[in-house]
PDB file of C-alpha atoms in Angstrom:
ATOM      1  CA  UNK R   1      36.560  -8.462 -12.484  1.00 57.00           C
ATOM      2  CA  UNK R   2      39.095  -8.086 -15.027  1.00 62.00           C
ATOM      3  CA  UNK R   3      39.674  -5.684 -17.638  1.00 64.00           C
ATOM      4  CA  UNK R   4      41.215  -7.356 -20.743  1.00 65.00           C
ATOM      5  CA  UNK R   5      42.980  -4.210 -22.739  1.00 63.00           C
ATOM      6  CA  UNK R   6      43.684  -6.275 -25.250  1.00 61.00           C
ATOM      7  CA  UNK R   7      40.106  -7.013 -26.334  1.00 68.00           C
ATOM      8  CA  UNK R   8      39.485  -3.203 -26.279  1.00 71.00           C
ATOM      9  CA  UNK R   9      38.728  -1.595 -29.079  1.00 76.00           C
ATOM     10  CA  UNK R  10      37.654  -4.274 -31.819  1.00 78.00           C
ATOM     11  CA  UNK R  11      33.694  -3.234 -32.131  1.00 78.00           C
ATOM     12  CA  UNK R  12      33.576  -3.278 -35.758  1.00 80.00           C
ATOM     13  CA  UNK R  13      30.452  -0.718 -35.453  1.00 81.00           C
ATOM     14  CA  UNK R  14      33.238   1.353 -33.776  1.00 79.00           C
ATOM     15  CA  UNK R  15      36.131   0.880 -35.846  1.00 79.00           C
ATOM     16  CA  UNK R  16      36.198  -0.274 -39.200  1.00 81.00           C
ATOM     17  CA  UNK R  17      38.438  -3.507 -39.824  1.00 83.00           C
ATOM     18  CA  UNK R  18      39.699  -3.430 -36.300  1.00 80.00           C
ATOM     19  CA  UNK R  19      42.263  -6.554 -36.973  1.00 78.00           C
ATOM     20  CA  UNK R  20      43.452  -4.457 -40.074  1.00 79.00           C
ATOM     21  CA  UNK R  21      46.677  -2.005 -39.276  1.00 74.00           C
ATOM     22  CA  UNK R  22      46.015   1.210 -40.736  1.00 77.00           C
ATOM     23  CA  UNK R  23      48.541   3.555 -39.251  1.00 74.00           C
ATOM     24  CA  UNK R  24      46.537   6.484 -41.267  1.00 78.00           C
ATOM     25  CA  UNK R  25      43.081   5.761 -40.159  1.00 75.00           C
ATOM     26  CA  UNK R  26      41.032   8.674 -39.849  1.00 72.00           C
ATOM     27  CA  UNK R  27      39.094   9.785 -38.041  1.00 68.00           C
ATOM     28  CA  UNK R  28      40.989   8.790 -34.767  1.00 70.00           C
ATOM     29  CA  UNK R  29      38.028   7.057 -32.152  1.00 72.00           C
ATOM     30  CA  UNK R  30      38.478   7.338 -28.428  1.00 73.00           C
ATOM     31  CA  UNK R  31      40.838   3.764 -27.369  1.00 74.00           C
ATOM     32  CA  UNK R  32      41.606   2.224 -24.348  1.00 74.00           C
ATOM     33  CA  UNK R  33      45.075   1.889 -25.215  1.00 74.00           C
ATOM     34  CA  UNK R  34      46.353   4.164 -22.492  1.00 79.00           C
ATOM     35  CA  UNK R  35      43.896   3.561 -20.248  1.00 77.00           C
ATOM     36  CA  UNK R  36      40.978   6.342 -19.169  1.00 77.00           C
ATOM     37  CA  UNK R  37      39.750   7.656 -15.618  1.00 83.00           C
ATOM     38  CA  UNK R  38      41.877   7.829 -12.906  1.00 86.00           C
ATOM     39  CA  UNK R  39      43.901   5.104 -14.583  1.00 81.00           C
ATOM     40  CA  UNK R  40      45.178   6.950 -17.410  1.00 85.00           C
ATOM     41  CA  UNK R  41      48.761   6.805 -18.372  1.00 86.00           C
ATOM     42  CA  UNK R  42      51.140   9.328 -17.242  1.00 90.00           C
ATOM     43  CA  UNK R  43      53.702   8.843 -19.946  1.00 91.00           C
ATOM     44  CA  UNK R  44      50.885   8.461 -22.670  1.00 89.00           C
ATOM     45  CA  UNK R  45      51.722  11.992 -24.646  1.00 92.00           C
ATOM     46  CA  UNK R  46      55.425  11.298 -24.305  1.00 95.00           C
ATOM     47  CA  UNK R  47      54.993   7.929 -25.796  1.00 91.00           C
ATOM     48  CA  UNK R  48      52.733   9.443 -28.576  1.00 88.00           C
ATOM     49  CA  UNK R  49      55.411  11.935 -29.661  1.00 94.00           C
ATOM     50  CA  UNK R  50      57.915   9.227 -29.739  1.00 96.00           C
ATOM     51  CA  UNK R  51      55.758   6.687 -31.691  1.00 90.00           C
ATOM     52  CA  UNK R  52      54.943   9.854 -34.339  1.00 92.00           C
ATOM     53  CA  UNK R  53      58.834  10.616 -34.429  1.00 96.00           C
ATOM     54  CA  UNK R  54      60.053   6.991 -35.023  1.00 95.00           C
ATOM     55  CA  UNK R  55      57.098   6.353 -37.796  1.00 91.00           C
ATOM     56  CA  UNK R  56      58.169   9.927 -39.584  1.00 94.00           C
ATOM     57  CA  UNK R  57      62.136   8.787 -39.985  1.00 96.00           C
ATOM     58  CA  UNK R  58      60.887   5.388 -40.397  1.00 93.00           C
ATOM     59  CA  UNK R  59      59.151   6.572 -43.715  1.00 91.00           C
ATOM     60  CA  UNK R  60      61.586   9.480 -44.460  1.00 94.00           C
ATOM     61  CA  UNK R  61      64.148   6.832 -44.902  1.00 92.00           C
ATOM     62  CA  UNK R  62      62.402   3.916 -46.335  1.00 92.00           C
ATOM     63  CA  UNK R  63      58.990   5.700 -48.246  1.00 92.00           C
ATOM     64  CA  UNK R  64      57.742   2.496 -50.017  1.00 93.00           C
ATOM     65  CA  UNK R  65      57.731  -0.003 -46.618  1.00 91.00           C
ATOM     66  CA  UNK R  66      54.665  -2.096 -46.599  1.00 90.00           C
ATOM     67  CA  UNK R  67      53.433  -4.898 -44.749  1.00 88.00           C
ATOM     68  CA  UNK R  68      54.128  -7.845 -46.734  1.00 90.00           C
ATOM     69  CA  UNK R  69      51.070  -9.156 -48.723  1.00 90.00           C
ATOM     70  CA  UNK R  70      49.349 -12.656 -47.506  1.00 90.00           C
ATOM     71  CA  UNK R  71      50.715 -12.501 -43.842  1.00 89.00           C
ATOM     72  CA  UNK R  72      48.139 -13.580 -40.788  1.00 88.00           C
ATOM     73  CA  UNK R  73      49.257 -11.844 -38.467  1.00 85.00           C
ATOM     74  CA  UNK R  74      49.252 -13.099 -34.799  1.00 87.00           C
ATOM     75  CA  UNK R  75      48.932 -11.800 -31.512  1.00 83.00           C
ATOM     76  CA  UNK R  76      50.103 -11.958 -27.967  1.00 81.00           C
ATOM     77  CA  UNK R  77      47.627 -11.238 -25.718  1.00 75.00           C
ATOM     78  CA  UNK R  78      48.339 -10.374 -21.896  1.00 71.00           C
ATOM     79  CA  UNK R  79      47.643  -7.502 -20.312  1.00 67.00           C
ATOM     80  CA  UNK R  80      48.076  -5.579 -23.692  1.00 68.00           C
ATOM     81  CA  UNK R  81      47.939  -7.132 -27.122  1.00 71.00           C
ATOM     82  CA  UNK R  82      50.578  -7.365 -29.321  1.00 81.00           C
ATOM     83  CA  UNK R  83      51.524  -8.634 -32.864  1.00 84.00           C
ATOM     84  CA  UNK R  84      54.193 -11.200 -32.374  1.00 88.00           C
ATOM     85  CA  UNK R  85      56.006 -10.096 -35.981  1.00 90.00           C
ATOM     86  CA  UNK R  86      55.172  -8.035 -38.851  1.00 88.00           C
ATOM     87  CA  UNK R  87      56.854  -8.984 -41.475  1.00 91.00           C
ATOM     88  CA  UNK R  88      57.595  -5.578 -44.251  1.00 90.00           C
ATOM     89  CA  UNK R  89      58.978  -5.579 -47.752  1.00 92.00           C
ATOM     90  CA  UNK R  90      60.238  -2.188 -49.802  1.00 91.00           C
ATOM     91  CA  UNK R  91      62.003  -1.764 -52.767  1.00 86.00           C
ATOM     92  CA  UNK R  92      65.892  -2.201 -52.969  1.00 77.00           C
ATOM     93  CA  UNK R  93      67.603   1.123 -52.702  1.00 69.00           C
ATOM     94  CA  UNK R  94      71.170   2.069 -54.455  1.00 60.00           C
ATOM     95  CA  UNK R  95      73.937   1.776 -52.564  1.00 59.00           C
ATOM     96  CA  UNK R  96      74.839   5.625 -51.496  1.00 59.00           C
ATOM     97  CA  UNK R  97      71.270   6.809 -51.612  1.00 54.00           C
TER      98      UNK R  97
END
């Protein structure tokens, strides 16, 4: 028996559009994505916090990024799943801003 994490979590009773990326998606369900049980992540709040830092001076610097419109996006699946490339557009900004 194998547990396949990257299948976890894609009940759409569960979660709503579970191929779409909604960073903001409230409220947060219970995942799989660091594991559960005995086999729960060690490193799981430290990778949180850096995940929430990166995505704040991520936006802080460029407000209007967005997943550019019309891409499929496509996964690698292994242990974890992954998307492969996600492609993001914004607005040009002024040089010195």
């Amino acid at each position: 028996l194998m547990l396949v994490f990257g299948s976890a979590n894609h009940d759409p009773e569960v979660y709503p559009e579970p191929e779409e990326i909604q960073i903001d998606r409230c409220p947060v369900k219970p995942h799989m994505g660091f594991g559960f049980g005995a086999h729960i992540c060690l490193g799981r709040n430290l990778a949180r916090l850096e995940v929430e830092e990166l995505l704040k001076a991520l936006f802080t610097r460029i407000p209007d990024l967005k997943v550019r419109p019309g891409v499929t996006l496509e996964y690698h699946v292994s242990e974890a799943r992954s998307v492969r490339e996600l492609p993001g557009v914004c607005a040009p900004q002024a040089r010195g801003s």
